[in-house]
């Protein structure tokens, strides 16, 4: 199985706002976030990301689908192993703890 590692998100300087500035211009940041995520910094390091609800829903839906697909792959793999070696069976509750 090949594991694809994603690169960290990239952003422009226009998307960066200090936390003190963000508190003063929150309404403006909310409007910008509907177009492109906004990154709020604390002591020069990105601390918080502000994004539109529709983008959040898209990310959440994709994550949910990927988790379900991974769970299904895990179950199928374990079922195949149990068919080959019935003594290797474990309860699903214990399997989930291992992850």
Short mmCIF file of N, CA and C in Angstrom, two decimals:
data_model
loop_
_atom_site.label_atom_id
_atom_site.label_comp_id
_atom_site.label_asym_id
_atom_site.label_seq_id
_atom_site.Cartn_x
_atom_site.Cartn_y
_atom_site.Cartn_z
N UNK A 1 0.85 -1.18 0.00
CA UNK A 1 0.00 0.00 0.00
C UNK A 1 0.89 1.24 0.00
N UNK A 2 0.63 2.16 -0.90
CA UNK A 2 1.40 3.39 -1.00
C UNK A 2 0.69 4.47 -0.20
N UNK A 3 1.45 5.11 0.67
CA UNK A 3 0.90 6.20 1.48
C UNK A 3 1.36 7.51 0.86
N UNK A 4 0.42 8.33 0.48
CA UNK A 4 0.73 9.61 -0.12
C UNK A 4 0.79 10.67 0.98
N UNK A 5 1.90 11.35 1.07
CA UNK A 5 2.07 12.39 2.07
C UNK A 5 1.77 13.73 1.42
N UNK A 6 0.84 14.45 2.01
CA UNK A 6 0.47 15.74 1.46
C UNK A 6 1.41 16.83 1.95
N UNK A 7 1.68 17.78 1.09
CA UNK A 7 2.50 18.91 1.48
C UNK A 7 1.66 19.84 2.36
N UNK A 8 2.35 20.61 3.18
CA UNK A 8 1.64 21.59 4.00
C UNK A 8 0.97 22.61 3.08
N UNK A 9 -0.14 23.19 3.54
CA UNK A 9 -0.81 24.21 2.72
C UNK A 9 0.12 25.40 2.48
N UNK A 10 -0.02 25.99 1.33
CA UNK A 10 0.73 27.21 1.04
C UNK A 10 -0.23 28.38 1.04
N UNK A 11 0.30 29.56 1.27
CA UNK A 11 -0.54 30.76 1.32
C UNK A 11 0.30 31.96 0.93
N UNK A 12 -0.39 33.04 0.63
CA UNK A 12 0.30 34.28 0.27
C UNK A 12 0.33 35.19 1.49
N UNK A 13 1.16 36.19 1.41
CA UNK A 13 1.27 37.15 2.51
C UNK A 13 -0.07 37.86 2.74
N UNK A 14 -0.88 37.98 1.69
CA UNK A 14 -2.20 38.62 1.81
C UNK A 14 -3.15 37.80 2.68
N UNK A 15 -2.86 36.52 2.87
CA UNK A 15 -3.71 35.66 3.68
C UNK A 15 -3.28 35.63 5.15
N UNK A 16 -2.18 36.26 5.49
CA UNK A 16 -1.66 36.26 6.86
C UNK A 16 -2.09 37.51 7.61
N UNK A 17 -2.55 37.30 8.83
CA UNK A 17 -2.95 38.42 9.68
C UNK A 17 -2.55 38.08 11.12
N UNK A 18 -1.97 39.04 11.81
CA UNK A 18 -1.62 38.80 13.21
C UNK A 18 -2.90 38.70 14.03
N UNK A 19 -2.82 38.02 15.15
CA UNK A 19 -4.01 37.85 15.99
C UNK A 19 -4.53 39.19 16.50
N UNK A 20 -3.64 40.12 16.81
CA UNK A 20 -4.10 41.42 17.28
C UNK A 20 -4.83 42.18 16.18
N UNK A 21 -4.32 42.08 14.95
CA UNK A 21 -4.98 42.72 13.81
C UNK A 21 -6.30 42.01 13.49
N UNK A 22 -6.32 40.69 13.62
CA UNK A 22 -7.53 39.90 13.33
C UNK A 22 -8.66 40.29 14.27
N UNK A 23 -8.34 40.58 15.51
CA UNK A 23 -9.40 40.95 16.46
C UNK A 23 -10.01 42.29 16.08
N UNK A 24 -9.24 43.15 15.45
CA UNK A 24 -9.74 44.47 15.03
C UNK A 24 -10.51 44.39 13.72
N UNK A 25 -10.15 43.44 12.86
CA UNK A 25 -10.71 43.38 11.50
C UNK A 25 -11.40 42.04 11.23
N UNK A 26 -12.05 41.50 12.23
CA UNK A 26 -12.66 40.18 12.08
C UNK A 26 -13.69 40.13 10.95
N UNK A 27 -14.53 41.13 10.86
CA UNK A 27 -15.55 41.16 9.80
C UNK A 27 -14.92 41.12 8.42
N UNK A 28 -13.86 41.87 8.23
CA UNK A 28 -13.14 41.89 6.95
C UNK A 28 -12.53 40.51 6.66
N UNK A 29 -11.94 39.89 7.68
CA UNK A 29 -11.35 38.56 7.51
C UNK A 29 -12.41 37.52 7.15
N UNK A 30 -13.58 37.62 7.77
CA UNK A 30 -14.67 36.68 7.44
C UNK A 30 -15.04 36.79 5.97
N UNK A 31 -15.12 38.00 5.46
CA UNK A 31 -15.45 38.18 4.04
C UNK A 31 -14.36 37.60 3.14
N UNK A 32 -13.10 37.84 3.49
CA UNK A 32 -11.99 37.30 2.70
C UNK A 32 -11.98 35.78 2.74
N UNK A 33 -12.31 35.22 3.91
CA UNK A 33 -12.27 33.76 4.09
C UNK A 33 -13.31 33.05 3.22
N UNK A 34 -14.33 33.76 2.78
CA UNK A 34 -15.32 33.15 1.89
C UNK A 34 -14.71 32.89 0.51
N UNK A 35 -13.64 33.59 0.19
CA UNK A 35 -12.96 33.41 -1.09
C UNK A 35 -11.75 32.48 -0.97
N UNK A 36 -10.95 32.71 0.08
CA UNK A 36 -9.72 31.95 0.28
C UNK A 36 -9.42 31.91 1.79
N UNK A 37 -8.94 30.79 2.30
CA UNK A 37 -8.67 30.71 3.74
C UNK A 37 -7.75 31.83 4.22
N UNK A 38 -7.98 32.25 5.45
CA UNK A 38 -7.16 33.29 6.08
C UNK A 38 -6.41 32.66 7.24
N UNK A 39 -5.14 33.01 7.37
CA UNK A 39 -4.27 32.44 8.39
C UNK A 39 -3.95 33.49 9.43
N UNK A 40 -4.27 33.20 10.67
CA UNK A 40 -4.05 34.14 11.77
C UNK A 40 -2.80 33.68 12.50
N UNK A 41 -1.89 34.63 12.70
CA UNK A 41 -0.62 34.29 13.34
C UNK A 41 -0.56 34.76 14.78
N UNK A 42 0.23 34.04 15.55
CA UNK A 42 0.51 34.40 16.94
C UNK A 42 2.03 34.33 17.08
N UNK A 43 2.64 35.45 17.39
CA UNK A 43 4.10 35.53 17.49
C UNK A 43 4.80 35.04 16.23
N UNK A 44 4.24 35.40 15.07
CA UNK A 44 4.86 35.07 13.79
C UNK A 44 4.62 33.67 13.28
N UNK A 45 3.84 32.86 13.99
CA UNK A 45 3.57 31.48 13.58
C UNK A 45 2.07 31.32 13.35
N UNK A 46 1.72 30.65 12.24
CA UNK A 46 0.30 30.41 11.96
C UNK A 46 -0.30 29.60 13.11
N UNK A 47 -1.38 30.14 13.66
CA UNK A 47 -2.02 29.56 14.83
C UNK A 47 -3.44 29.09 14.53
N UNK A 48 -4.13 29.81 13.67
CA UNK A 48 -5.55 29.56 13.41
C UNK A 48 -5.83 29.78 11.92
N UNK A 49 -6.77 29.01 11.39
CA UNK A 49 -7.19 29.18 10.00
C UNK A 49 -8.68 29.50 9.99
N UNK A 50 -9.03 30.54 9.27
CA UNK A 50 -10.42 30.95 9.11
C UNK A 50 -10.82 30.62 7.68
N UNK A 51 -11.86 29.81 7.53
CA UNK A 51 -12.30 29.43 6.18
C UNK A 51 -13.80 29.44 6.09
N UNK A 52 -14.28 29.44 4.86
CA UNK A 52 -15.73 29.48 4.65
C UNK A 52 -16.36 28.18 5.13
N UNK A 53 -17.63 28.27 5.49
CA UNK A 53 -18.34 27.07 5.95
C UNK A 53 -18.45 26.05 4.82
N UNK A 54 -18.63 26.50 3.59
CA UNK A 54 -18.75 25.54 2.48
C UNK A 54 -17.44 24.77 2.29
N UNK A 55 -16.31 25.43 2.44
CA UNK A 55 -15.03 24.73 2.34
C UNK A 55 -14.88 23.77 3.52
N UNK A 56 -15.26 24.20 4.70
CA UNK A 56 -15.22 23.32 5.87
C UNK A 56 -16.06 22.08 5.64
N UNK A 57 -17.28 22.25 5.11
CA UNK A 57 -18.14 21.10 4.82
C UNK A 57 -17.48 20.16 3.82
N UNK A 58 -16.87 20.72 2.77
CA UNK A 58 -16.18 19.90 1.78
C UNK A 58 -15.06 19.09 2.42
N UNK A 59 -14.27 19.74 3.26
CA UNK A 59 -13.16 19.06 3.94
C UNK A 59 -13.70 17.98 4.88
N UNK A 60 -14.73 18.31 5.63
CA UNK A 60 -15.33 17.36 6.57
C UNK A 60 -15.91 16.16 5.84
N UNK A 61 -16.63 16.41 4.74
CA UNK A 61 -17.20 15.31 3.96
C UNK A 61 -16.11 14.40 3.41
N UNK A 62 -15.05 15.00 2.88
CA UNK A 62 -13.97 14.20 2.32
C UNK A 62 -13.28 13.38 3.41
N UNK A 63 -13.04 13.99 4.55
CA UNK A 63 -12.42 13.27 5.66
C UNK A 63 -13.31 12.11 6.11
N UNK A 64 -14.60 12.34 6.21
CA UNK A 64 -15.54 11.28 6.60
C UNK A 64 -15.51 10.13 5.61
N UNK A 65 -15.50 10.46 4.31
CA UNK A 65 -15.45 9.41 3.28
C UNK A 65 -14.14 8.62 3.37
N UNK A 66 -13.02 9.35 3.53
CA UNK A 66 -11.72 8.68 3.61
C UNK A 66 -11.63 7.78 4.84
N UNK A 67 -12.17 8.23 5.95
CA UNK A 67 -12.17 7.39 7.16
C UNK A 67 -13.00 6.13 6.95
N UNK A 68 -14.15 6.27 6.32
CA UNK A 68 -15.01 5.11 6.05
C UNK A 68 -14.31 4.14 5.09
N UNK A 69 -13.65 4.68 4.07
CA UNK A 69 -12.92 3.83 3.13
C UNK A 69 -11.78 3.10 3.82
N UNK A 70 -11.07 3.79 4.69
CA UNK A 70 -9.96 3.17 5.43
C UNK A 70 -10.49 2.08 6.36
N UNK A 71 -11.59 2.34 7.03
CA UNK A 71 -12.19 1.34 7.90
C UNK A 71 -12.61 0.11 7.10
N UNK A 72 -13.19 0.33 5.94
CA UNK A 72 -13.60 -0.78 5.09
C UNK A 72 -12.39 -1.59 4.63
N UNK A 73 -11.30 -0.90 4.22
CA UNK A 73 -10.08 -1.60 3.81
C UNK A 73 -9.52 -2.44 4.97
N UNK A 74 -9.53 -1.86 6.16
CA UNK A 74 -9.03 -2.57 7.34
C UNK A 74 -9.87 -3.82 7.60
N UNK A 75 -11.19 -3.65 7.53
CA UNK A 75 -12.07 -4.80 7.76
C UNK A 75 -11.85 -5.89 6.71
N UNK A 76 -11.77 -5.51 5.45
CA UNK A 76 -11.57 -6.50 4.39
C UNK A 76 -10.23 -7.22 4.55
N UNK A 77 -9.20 -6.47 4.90
CA UNK A 77 -7.88 -7.08 5.12
C UNK A 77 -7.95 -8.09 6.26
N UNK A 78 -8.59 -7.72 7.34
CA UNK A 78 -8.69 -8.61 8.51
C UNK A 78 -9.57 -9.83 8.20
N UNK A 79 -10.63 -9.63 7.43
CA UNK A 79 -11.47 -10.77 7.03
C UNK A 79 -10.68 -11.76 6.18
N UNK A 80 -9.89 -11.23 5.27
CA UNK A 80 -9.05 -12.11 4.43
C UNK A 80 -8.07 -12.89 5.30
N UNK A 81 -7.48 -12.21 6.28
CA UNK A 81 -6.54 -12.88 7.17
C UNK A 81 -7.24 -13.95 8.00
N UNK A 82 -8.45 -13.65 8.48
CA UNK A 82 -9.21 -14.62 9.29
C UNK A 82 -9.58 -15.83 8.45
N UNK A 83 -9.90 -15.59 7.17
CA UNK A 83 -10.23 -16.73 6.30
C UNK A 83 -9.02 -17.65 6.14
N UNK A 84 -7.83 -17.05 6.08
CA UNK A 84 -6.60 -17.86 5.96
C UNK A 84 -6.21 -18.50 7.29
N UNK A 85 -6.46 -17.76 8.40
CA UNK A 85 -6.06 -18.23 9.72
C UNK A 85 -7.13 -17.86 10.75
N UNK A 86 -8.15 -18.70 10.91
CA UNK A 86 -9.26 -18.39 11.82
C UNK A 86 -8.82 -18.11 13.26
N UNK A 87 -7.70 -18.66 13.69
CA UNK A 87 -7.22 -18.45 15.07
C UNK A 87 -6.74 -17.01 15.30
N UNK A 88 -6.54 -16.25 14.22
CA UNK A 88 -6.04 -14.88 14.36
C UNK A 88 -7.16 -13.86 14.60
N UNK A 89 -8.40 -14.34 14.71
CA UNK A 89 -9.55 -13.44 14.86
C UNK A 89 -9.44 -12.61 16.14
N UNK A 90 -9.81 -11.32 16.02
CA UNK A 90 -9.87 -10.39 17.15
C UNK A 90 -11.22 -9.69 17.09
N UNK A 91 -11.68 -9.19 18.22
CA UNK A 91 -12.93 -8.44 18.21
C UNK A 91 -12.69 -7.08 17.55
N UNK A 92 -13.70 -6.54 16.89
CA UNK A 92 -13.59 -5.23 16.24
C UNK A 92 -13.27 -4.15 17.26
N UNK A 93 -13.79 -4.28 18.44
CA UNK A 93 -13.51 -3.31 19.51
C UNK A 93 -12.01 -3.25 19.78
N UNK A 94 -11.35 -4.39 19.85
CA UNK A 94 -9.90 -4.41 20.06
C UNK A 94 -9.14 -3.90 18.85
N UNK A 95 -9.64 -4.19 17.67
CA UNK A 95 -9.01 -3.72 16.43
C UNK A 95 -9.00 -2.19 16.41
N UNK A 96 -10.11 -1.57 16.73
CA UNK A 96 -10.22 -0.11 16.69
C UNK A 96 -9.28 0.54 17.70
N UNK A 97 -9.04 -0.13 18.81
CA UNK A 97 -8.11 0.42 19.81
C UNK A 97 -6.69 0.46 19.29
N UNK A 98 -6.35 -0.45 18.39
CA UNK A 98 -5.00 -0.54 17.85
C UNK A 98 -4.68 0.62 16.90
N UNK A 99 -5.67 1.25 16.33
CA UNK A 99 -5.46 2.28 15.31
C UNK A 99 -5.06 3.57 15.88
#
